[in-house]
XYZ file of C-alpha atoms in Angstrom:
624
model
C 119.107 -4.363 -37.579
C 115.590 -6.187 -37.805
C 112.585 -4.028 -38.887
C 110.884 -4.042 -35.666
C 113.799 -2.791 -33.452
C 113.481 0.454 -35.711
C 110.764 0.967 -34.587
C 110.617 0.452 -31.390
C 113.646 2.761 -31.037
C 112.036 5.635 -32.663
C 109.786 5.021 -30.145
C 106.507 4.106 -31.948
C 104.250 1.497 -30.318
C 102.987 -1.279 -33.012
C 99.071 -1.913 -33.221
C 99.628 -5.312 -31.974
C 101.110 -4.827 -28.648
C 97.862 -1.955 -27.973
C 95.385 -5.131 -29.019
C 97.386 -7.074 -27.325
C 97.350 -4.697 -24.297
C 93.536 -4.171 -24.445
C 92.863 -7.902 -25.030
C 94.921 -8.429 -21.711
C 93.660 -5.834 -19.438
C 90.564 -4.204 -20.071
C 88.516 -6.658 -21.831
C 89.505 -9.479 -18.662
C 87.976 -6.473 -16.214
C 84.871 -6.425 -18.523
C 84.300 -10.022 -18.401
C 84.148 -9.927 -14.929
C 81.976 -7.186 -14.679
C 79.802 -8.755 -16.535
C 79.696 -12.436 -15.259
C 79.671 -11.538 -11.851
C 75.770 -12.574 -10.082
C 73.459 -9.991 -9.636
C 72.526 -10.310 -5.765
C 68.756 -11.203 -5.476
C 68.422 -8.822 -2.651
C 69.181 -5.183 -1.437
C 69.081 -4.672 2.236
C 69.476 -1.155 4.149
C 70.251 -1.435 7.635
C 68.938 2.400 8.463
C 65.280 1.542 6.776
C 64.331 -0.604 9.987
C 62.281 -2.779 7.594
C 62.538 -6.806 7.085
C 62.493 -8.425 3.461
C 60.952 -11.910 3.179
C 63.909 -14.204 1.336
C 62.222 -16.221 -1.469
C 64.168 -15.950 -4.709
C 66.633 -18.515 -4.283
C 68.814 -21.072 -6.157
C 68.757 -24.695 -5.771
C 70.382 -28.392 -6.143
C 69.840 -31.344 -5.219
C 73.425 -33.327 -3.465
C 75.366 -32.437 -0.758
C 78.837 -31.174 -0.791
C 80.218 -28.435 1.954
C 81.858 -26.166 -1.111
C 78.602 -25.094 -1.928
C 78.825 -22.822 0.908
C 81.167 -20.841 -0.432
C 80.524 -17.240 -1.802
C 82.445 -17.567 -5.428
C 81.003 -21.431 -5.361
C 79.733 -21.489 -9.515
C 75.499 -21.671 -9.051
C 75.029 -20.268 -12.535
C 73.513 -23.851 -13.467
C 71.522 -24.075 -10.539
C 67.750 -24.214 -10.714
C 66.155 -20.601 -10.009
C 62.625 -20.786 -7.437
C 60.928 -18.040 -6.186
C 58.947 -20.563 -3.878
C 61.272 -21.916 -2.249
C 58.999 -22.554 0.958
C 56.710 -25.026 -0.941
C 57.019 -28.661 -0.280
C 59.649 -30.618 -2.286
C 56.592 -32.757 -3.493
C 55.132 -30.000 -4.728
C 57.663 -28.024 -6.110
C 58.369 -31.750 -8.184
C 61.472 -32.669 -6.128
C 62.386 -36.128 -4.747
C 60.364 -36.259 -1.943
C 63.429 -37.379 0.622
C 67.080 -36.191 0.395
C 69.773 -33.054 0.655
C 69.074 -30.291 -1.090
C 70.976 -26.770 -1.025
C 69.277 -23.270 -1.144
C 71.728 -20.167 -2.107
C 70.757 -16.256 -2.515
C 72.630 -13.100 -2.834
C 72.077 -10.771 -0.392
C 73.446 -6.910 -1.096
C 73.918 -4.647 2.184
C 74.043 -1.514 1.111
C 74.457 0.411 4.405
C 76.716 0.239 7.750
C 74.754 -2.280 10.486
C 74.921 -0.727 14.141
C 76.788 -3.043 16.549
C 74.485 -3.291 18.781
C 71.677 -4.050 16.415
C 72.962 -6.714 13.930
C 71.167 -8.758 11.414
C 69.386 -11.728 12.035
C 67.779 -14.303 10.300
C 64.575 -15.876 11.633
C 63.723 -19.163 9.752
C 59.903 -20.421 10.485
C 58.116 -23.662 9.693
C 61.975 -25.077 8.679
C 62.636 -28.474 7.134
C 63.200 -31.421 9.559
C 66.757 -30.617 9.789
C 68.887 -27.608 8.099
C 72.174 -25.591 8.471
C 72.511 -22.053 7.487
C 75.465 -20.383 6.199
C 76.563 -16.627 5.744
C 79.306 -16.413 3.517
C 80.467 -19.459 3.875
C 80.607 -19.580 7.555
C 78.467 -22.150 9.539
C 75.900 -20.070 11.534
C 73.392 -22.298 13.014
C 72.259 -26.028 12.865
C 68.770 -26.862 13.467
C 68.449 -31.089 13.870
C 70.878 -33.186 11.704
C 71.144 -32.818 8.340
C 72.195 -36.256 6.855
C 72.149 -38.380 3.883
C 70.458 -41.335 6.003
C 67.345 -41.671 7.943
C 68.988 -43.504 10.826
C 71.172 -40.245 11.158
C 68.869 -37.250 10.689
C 67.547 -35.848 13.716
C 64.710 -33.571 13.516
C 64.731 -29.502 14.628
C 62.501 -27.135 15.789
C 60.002 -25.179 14.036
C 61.874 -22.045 14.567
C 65.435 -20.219 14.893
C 66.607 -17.185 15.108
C 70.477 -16.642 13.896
C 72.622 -13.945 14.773
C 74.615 -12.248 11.910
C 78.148 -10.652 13.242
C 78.315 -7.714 13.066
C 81.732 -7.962 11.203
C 80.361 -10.326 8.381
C 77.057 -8.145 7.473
C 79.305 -4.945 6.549
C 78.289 -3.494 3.533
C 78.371 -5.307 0.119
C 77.218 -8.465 -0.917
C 77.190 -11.581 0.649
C 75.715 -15.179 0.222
C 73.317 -17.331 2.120
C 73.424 -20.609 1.869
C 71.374 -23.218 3.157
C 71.987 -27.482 3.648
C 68.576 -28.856 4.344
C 67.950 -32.995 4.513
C 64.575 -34.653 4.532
C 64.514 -37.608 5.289
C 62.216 -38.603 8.240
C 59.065 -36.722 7.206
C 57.961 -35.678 3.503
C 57.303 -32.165 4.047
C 60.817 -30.249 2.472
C 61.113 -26.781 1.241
C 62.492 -23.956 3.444
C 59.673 -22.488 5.274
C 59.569 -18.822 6.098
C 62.517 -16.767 6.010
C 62.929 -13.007 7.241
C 66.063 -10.965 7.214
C 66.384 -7.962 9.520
C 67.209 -6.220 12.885
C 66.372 -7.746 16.035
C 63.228 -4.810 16.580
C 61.964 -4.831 13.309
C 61.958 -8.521 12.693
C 60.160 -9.263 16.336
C 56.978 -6.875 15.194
C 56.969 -8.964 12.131
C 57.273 -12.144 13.564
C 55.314 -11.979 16.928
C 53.102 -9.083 15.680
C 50.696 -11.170 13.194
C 50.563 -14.248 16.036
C 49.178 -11.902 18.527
C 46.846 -10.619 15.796
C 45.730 -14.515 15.415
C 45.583 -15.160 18.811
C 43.234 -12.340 19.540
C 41.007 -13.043 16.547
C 40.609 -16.629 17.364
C 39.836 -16.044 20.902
C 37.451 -14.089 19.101
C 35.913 -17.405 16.964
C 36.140 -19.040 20.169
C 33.447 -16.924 22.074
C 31.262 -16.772 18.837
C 31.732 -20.347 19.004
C 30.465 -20.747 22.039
C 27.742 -18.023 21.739
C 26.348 -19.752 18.788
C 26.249 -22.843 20.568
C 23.826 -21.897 23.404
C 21.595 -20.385 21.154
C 21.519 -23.806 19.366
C 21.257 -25.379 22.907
C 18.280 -23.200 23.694
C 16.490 -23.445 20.383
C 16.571 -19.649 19.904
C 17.957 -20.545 16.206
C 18.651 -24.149 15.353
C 20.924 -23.926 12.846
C 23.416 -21.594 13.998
C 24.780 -25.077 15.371
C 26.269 -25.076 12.126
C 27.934 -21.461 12.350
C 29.121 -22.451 16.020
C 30.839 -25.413 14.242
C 32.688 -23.703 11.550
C 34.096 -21.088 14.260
C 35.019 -23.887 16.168
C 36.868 -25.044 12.914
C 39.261 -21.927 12.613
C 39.797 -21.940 15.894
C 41.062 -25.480 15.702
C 42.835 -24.408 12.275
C 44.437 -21.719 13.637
C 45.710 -22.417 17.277
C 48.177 -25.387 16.967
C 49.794 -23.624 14.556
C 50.197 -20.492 16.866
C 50.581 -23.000 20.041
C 53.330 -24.704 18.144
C 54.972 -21.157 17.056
C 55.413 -20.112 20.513
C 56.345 -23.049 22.220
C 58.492 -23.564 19.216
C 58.124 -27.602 19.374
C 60.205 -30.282 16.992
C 59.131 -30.976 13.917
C 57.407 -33.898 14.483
C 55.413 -32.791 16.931
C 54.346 -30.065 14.796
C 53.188 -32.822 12.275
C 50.508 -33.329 14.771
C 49.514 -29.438 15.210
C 49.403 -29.217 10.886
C 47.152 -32.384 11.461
C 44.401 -30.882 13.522
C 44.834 -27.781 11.678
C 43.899 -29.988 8.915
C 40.523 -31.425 10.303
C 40.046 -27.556 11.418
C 40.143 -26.663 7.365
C 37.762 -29.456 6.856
C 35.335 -28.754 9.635
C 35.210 -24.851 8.292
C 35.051 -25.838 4.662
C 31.999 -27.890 5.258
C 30.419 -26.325 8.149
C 30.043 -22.758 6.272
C 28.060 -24.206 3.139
C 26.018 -26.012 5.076
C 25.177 -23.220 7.258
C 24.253 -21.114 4.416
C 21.967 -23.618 3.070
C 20.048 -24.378 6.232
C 19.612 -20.997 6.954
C 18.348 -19.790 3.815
C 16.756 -23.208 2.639
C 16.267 -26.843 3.321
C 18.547 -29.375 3.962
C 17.531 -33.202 3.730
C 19.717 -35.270 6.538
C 21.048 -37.075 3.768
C 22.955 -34.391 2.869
C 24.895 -34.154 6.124
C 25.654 -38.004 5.659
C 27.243 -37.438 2.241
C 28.667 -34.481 2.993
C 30.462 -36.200 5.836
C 31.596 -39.267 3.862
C 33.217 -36.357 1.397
C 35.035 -34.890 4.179
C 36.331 -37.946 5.666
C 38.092 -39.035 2.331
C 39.690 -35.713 1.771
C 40.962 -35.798 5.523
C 42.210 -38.849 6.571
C 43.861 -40.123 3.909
C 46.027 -36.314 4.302
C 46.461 -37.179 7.582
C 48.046 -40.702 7.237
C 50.231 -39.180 4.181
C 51.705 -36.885 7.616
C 52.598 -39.790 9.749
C 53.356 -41.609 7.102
C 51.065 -44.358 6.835
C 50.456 -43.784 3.165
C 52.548 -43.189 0.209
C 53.090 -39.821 0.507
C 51.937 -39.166 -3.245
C 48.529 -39.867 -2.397
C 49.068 -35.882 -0.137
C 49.486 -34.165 -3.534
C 46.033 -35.168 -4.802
C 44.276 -35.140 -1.617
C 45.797 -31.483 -1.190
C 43.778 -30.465 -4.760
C 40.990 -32.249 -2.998
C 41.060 -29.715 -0.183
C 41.505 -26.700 -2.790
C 38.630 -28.263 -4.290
C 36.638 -28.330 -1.303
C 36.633 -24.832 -0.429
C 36.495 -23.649 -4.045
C 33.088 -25.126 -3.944
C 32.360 -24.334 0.078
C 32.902 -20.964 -1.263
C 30.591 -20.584 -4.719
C 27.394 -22.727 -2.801
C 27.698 -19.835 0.253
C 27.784 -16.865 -2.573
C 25.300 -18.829 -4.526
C 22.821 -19.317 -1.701
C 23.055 -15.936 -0.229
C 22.557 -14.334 -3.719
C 19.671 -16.203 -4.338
C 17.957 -15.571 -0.176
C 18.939 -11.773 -1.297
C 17.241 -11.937 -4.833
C 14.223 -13.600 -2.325
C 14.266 -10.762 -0.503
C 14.951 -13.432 2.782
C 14.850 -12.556 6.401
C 18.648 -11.907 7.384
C 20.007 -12.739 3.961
C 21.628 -9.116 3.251
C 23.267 -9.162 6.858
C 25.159 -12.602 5.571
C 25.813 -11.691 1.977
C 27.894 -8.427 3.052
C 29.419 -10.768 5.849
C 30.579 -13.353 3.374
C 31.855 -10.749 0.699
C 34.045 -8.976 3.452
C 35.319 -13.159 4.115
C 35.820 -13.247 0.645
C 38.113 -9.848 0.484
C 39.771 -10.576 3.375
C 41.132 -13.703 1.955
C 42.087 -12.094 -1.830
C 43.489 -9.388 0.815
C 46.092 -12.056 2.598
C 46.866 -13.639 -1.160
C 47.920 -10.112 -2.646
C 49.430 -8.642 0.021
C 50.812 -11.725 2.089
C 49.186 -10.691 4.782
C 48.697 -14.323 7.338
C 45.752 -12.438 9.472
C 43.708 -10.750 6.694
C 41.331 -14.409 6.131
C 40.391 -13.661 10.101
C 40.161 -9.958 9.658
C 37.332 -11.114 7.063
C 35.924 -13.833 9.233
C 35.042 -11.230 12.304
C 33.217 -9.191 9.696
C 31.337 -11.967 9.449
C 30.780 -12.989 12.651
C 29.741 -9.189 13.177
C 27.596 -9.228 10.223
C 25.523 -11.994 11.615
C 25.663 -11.058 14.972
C 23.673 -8.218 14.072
C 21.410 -10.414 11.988
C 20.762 -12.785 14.799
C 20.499 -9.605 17.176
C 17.762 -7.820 15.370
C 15.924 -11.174 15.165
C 16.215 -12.245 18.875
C 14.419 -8.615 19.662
C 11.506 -9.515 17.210
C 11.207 -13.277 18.730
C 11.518 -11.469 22.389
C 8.574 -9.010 21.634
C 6.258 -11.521 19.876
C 6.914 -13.604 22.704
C 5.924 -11.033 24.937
C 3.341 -10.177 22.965
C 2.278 -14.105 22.795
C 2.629 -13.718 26.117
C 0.630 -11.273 27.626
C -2.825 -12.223 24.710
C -2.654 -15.543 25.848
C -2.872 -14.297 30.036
C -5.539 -11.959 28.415
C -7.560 -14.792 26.811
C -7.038 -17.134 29.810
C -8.913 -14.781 32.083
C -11.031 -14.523 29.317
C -11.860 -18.374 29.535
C -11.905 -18.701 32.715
C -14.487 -16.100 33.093
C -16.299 -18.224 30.456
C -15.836 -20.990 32.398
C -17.114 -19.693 35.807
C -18.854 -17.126 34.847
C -22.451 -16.553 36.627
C -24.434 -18.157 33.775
C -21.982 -21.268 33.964
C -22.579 -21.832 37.744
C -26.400 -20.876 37.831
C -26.807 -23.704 35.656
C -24.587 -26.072 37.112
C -26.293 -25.074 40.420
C -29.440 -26.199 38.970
C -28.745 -29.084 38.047
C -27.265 -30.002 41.258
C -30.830 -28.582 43.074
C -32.405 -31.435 40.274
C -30.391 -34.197 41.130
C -30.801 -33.443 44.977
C -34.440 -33.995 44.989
C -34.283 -37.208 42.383
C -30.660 -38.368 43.346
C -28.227 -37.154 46.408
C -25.480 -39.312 45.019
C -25.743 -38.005 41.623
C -25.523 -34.160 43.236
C -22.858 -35.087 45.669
C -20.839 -36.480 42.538
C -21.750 -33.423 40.293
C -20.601 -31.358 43.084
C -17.058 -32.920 43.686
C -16.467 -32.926 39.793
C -17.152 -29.024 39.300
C -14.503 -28.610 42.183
C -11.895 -30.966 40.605
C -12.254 -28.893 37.469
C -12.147 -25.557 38.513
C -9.479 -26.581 40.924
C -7.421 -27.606 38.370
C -8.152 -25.219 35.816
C -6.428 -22.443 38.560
C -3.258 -24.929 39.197
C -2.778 -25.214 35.287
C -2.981 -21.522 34.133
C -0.019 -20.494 35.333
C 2.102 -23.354 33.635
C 3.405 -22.817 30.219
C 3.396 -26.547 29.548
C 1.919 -29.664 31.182
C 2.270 -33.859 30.664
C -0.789 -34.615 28.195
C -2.002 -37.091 31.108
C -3.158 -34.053 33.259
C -5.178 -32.434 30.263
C -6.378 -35.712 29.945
C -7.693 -36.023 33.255
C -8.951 -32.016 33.129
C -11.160 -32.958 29.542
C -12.237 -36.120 31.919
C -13.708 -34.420 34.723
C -15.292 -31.488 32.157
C -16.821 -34.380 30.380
C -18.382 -35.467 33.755
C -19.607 -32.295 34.688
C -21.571 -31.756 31.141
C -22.745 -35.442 31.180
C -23.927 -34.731 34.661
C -26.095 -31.206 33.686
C -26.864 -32.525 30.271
C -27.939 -35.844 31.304
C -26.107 -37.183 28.543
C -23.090 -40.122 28.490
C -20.220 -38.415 27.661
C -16.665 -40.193 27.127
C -12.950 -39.570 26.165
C -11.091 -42.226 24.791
C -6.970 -41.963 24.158
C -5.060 -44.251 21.464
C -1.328 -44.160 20.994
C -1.174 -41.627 23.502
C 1.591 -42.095 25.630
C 0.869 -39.725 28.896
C 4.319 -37.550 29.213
C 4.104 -35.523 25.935
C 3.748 -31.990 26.814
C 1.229 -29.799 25.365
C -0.009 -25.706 26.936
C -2.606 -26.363 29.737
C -6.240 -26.290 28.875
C -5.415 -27.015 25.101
C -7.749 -29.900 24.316
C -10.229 -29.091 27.178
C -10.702 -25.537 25.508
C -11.388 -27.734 22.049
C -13.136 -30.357 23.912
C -15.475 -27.748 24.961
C -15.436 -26.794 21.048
C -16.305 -29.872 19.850
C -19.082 -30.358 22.538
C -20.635 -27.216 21.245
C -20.898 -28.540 17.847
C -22.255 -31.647 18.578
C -26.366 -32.134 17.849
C -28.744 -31.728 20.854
C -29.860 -34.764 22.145
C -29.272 -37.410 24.796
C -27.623 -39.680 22.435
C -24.007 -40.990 23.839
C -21.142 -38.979 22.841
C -17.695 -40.505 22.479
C -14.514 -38.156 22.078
C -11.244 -39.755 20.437
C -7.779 -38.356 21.515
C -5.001 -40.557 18.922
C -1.480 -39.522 18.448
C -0.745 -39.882 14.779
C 2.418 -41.488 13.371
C 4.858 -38.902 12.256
C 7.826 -36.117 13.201
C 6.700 -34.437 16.394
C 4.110 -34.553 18.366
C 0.532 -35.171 15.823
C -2.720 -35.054 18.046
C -6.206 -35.808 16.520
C -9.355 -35.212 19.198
C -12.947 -36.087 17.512
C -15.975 -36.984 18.420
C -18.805 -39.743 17.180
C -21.548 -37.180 17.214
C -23.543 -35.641 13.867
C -23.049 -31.833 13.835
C -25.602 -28.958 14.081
C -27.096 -27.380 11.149
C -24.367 -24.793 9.946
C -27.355 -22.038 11.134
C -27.242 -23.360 15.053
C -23.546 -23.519 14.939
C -21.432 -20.608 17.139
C -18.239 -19.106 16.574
C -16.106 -19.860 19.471
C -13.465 -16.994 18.710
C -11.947 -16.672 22.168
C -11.211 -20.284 22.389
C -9.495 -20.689 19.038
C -7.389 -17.339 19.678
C -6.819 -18.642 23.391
C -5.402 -22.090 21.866
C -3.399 -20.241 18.971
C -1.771 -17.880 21.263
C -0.886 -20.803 23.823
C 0.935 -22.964 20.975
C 2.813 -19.645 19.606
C 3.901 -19.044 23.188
C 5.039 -23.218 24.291
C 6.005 -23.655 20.533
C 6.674 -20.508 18.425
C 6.108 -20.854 14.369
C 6.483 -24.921 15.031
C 2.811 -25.562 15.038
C -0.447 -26.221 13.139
C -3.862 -26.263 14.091
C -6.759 -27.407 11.965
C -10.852 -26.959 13.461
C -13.781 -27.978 11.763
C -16.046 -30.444 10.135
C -13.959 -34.287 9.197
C -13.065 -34.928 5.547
C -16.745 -36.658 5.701
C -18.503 -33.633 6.939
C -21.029 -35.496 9.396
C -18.482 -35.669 12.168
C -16.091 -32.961 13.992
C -12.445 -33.381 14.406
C -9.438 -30.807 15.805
C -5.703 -31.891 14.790
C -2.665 -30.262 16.559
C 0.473 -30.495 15.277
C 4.123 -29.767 16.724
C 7.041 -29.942 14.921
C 9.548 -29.539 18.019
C 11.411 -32.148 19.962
C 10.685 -30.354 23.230
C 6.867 -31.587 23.195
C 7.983 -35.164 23.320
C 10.286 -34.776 26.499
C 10.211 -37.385 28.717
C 7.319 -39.612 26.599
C 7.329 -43.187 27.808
C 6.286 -44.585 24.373
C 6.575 -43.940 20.418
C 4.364 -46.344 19.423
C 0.741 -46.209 19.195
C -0.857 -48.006 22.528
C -4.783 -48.494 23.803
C -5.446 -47.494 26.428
C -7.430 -49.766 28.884
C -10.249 -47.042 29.037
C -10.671 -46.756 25.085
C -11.740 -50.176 24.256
């Protein structure tokens, strides 16, 4: 009998058939255990809650047995951004390319409410599997160009309820890219049908209300740059205009849920929307809060156009599509630096202690949190949420100074009807009349002609002094014609030639009424007794606006003889505030010479040259 059968018939077990036993059964179960993938998600049915799917495994090819559940993706390439583009993620910019994930259900799905997947912002064309299974094909995935047809930006699958019972199971996804450049997965959401429509549709209706809300600040901001209540809220209008135009084809496109390339053209304006608001917001700051030469606009614009278009043609393809990956760091560039000059200038119009400058400094910062909000958190809205705090912020700004432009208007207002019926009492008053009433009775017994003539010229004056008081503004012609007829009416009492002559004025500017005829009257005042000749000069100057210089030939007084005419400068001052408020200068008083008096008026505002005939400087036939 051999050794071993001994044994075995006593019935004792060798140590080599237990190694061999545990080698052969329990160590095989413990390799398993161990080798088999971890899924990269845990989903329970009864939470009612949606998980966002961006851990995934990837390979380039294209092969059908990837689909499998036990396929081998241990090799495969691990993202967690799997929604980036393929260009740059570092990927071949055309081609297939397969997406797998491990999904573990840990709880019983109701039958009536299965899973779904809802795939947004997908690749040009893509198929998605669940365990294997074919689930849904959106477009033509293809290995050619000729072949691939594009899908739509969105699709919803339907899980069975059978295939999502509990345990884990594998999504796999064939994508091709081959028409357009853009790749990656886009936006992925597993859940119930409830759950996954608040997430879905819930943020787009939060966008669409907040940019109907840029839309009407937009607009608002745009009348008060229409009338000139603030200028440069142009600017402001313009960069609302930009998210709106950033934002809507993108929510347009979502809910009309267009092909791919025609959402091409939607990320395309959205693109000259980031522009338009990464430029616009800058330059807003800085002409608010300081001055901007137009130079700056020009190169500002040049800056902008290089970033965009070039981005633009990369979309349709009418540019190597490497030239998108550096125009892309351009953009990041762009509002990195959009963003530090509109902290920067705010800080410093704060440190200045500058009108409004709080109001847009707390605006900006809430901007600035809501976008740090929607990179932490993932939330898409929370960049507008910031943006209406700043459109609030300087809607109260631009409130607060509209009702202190309204009251000194009003104020304006009512001093300069106060010190018009203060001139015109000047003007007609008894002592005014007596005199000229005199001299009439004088030139009546030397002259009837010269009466008759004084007489018709003090009724053309004070007939249209009364038309023009009412007017806020009037063409400079009819002043003209008003310091004219005064001029005749003084000649005619004083017995003294008295002239006005205009050069390089062109007749339509538009000035208050009774303006140069109150410092006509001024510089007539000034002017040494006599019956020399005096000869008034109305030029326009060369310049921005509208530059007007009256003067007169004439020596002055002695300072002793000379009056202070304080109801005619405040009646002047109050009329320029009112026609042109804090866009005017006004200088009174002896010439750089000294011998000789001069007035200059100044008005920096476009509205004072409506409807002049002529820029350039032209004599008049009467001023030879």
């Amino acid at each position: 009998m051999k050794p071993g059968s001994a044994g075995l018939a006593a019935g004792k077990v060798p140590a080599g058939i237990v190694l061999a036993f545990i080698v052969t059964l329990v160590l095989p179960k413990a390799g398993l255990a161990g080798s088999a993938p971890e899924p990269e998600y845990a989903f329970d049915a009864k939470a009612r809650k949606t998980i966002t799917l961006q851990k995934w495994k990837t390979h380039p090819g294209d092969d059908t047995a990837w689909a499998a559940p036990d396929w081998p993706d241990q090799d495969w390439e691990k993202t967690e951004k799997a929604g980036t583009l393929w260009l740059e993620s570092g990927y071949a910019v055309r081609g297939v390319r397969w997406y797998r994930t491990r999904i573990l259900v840990s709880s019983e799905t109701d039958s009536l409410d299965p899973l779904y997947i809802h795939a947004f912002q997908n690749p040009n064309a893509q198929e998605i599997y669940w365990d294997g299974v074919l689930m849904a094909s959106n477009g033509h995935v293809a290995a050619d160009m000729r072949d691939e047809k594009s899908g739509r930006i969105f699709v919803s699958v339907r899980i069975p309820w059978k295939a999502a019972r509990p345990g884990t199971h594998v999504l796999a996804m064939r994508i091709s890219n081959q028409i357009q450049f853009t790749g990656g997965i886009g936006e992925l959401m597993l859940g119930t049908w409830k759950p996954l429509q608040n997430a879905f549709h819930g943020p787009l209706a939060m966008m669409v209300f907040l940019v109907g809300i840029f839309f009407i600040a937009g607009i608002y901001y745009f009348l008060n740059f229409l009338n000139r209540i603030q200028p440069t809220y142009a600017l402001f209008s313009l960069f609302c205009m930009g998210c709106t135009l950033e934002t809507i084809p993108i929510v347009a496109a979502a809910y009309n849920n267009v092909l791919m390339d025609t959402f091409l053209r939607a990320v395309a304006v959205q693109t000259i929307g980031w522009t338009v608001m990464m430029t616009s917001l800058p330059l807003f700051f800085l002409s608010e809060f300081s001055s901007v030469p137009k130079k700056w606009f020009f190169a500002v614009g040049l800056a902008v156009a290089a970033i965009t278009v070039p981005q633009i043609m990369t979309l349709f393809l009418a540019m190597p599509a490497g030239i998108f990956k550096l125009v892309s760091k351009g953009n990041d560039v762009l509002g990195f630096a959009a963003v530090g000059v509109s902290l920067g200038v705010t800080a410093w119009a704060v440190y200045r202690k500058k009108e409004g400058s709080l109001m847009a400094s707390l605006g900006l910062v809430c901007l600035m949190a809501g976008v740090a909000w929607g990179e932490v958190f993932q939330v898409s809205y929370a960049w507008a949420l910031g943006l209406t705090a700043l459109i609030l912020f300087l809607n109260a700004s631009l409130t607060r100074r509209l009702t202190r432009q309204s009251m000194a208007y009003q104020e304006n207002h009512l001093k300069g009807a106060r010190l018009e019926i203060e001139l015109l009492k000047k003007n007609i008053q008894p002592h005014f009349l007596l005199t000229s009433l005199r001299s009439i009775t004088d030139w009546l017994e030397k002259e009837p002609k010269m009466a008759a003539r004084l007489v018709n010229a003090l009724a053309t004056e004070l007939r249209m002094m009364l038309k023009m008081s009412s007017e806020r503004s009037i063409p400079l012609t009819e002043e003209i014609k008003l310091c004219r007829t005064h001029l005749e009416v003084m000649g005619l009492r004083r017995h003294r030639a008295l002239e006005l002559a205009t050069h390089g004025v062109g007749g339509e500017e538009l000035i208050p009424p009774m303006v140069m005829h109150t410092l006509l009257e001024m510089g007539l005042e000034e002017a040494e007794d006599g019956d020399g000749e005096i000869r008034f000069l109305l030029e326009r100057r060369l310049g921005d606006g509208l530059s007007l210089r009256l003067s007169h030939t004439s020596s002055l007084k002695p300072k002793w003889q000379r009056g202070t005419d304080d109801t005619g400068l405040k009646y002047v001052r109050a009329r320029l505030e009112e026609a042109f408020p804090k866009r005017w200068t006004l200088r009174v008083g002896p010439s750089a010479v000294g011998s000789t008096w001069q007035a200059e008026v100044h008005i920096s505002d476009s509205a004072a040259l409506a409807g002049a005939h002529s820029m350039l400087p032209i004599r008049s036939a009467d001023s030879a």
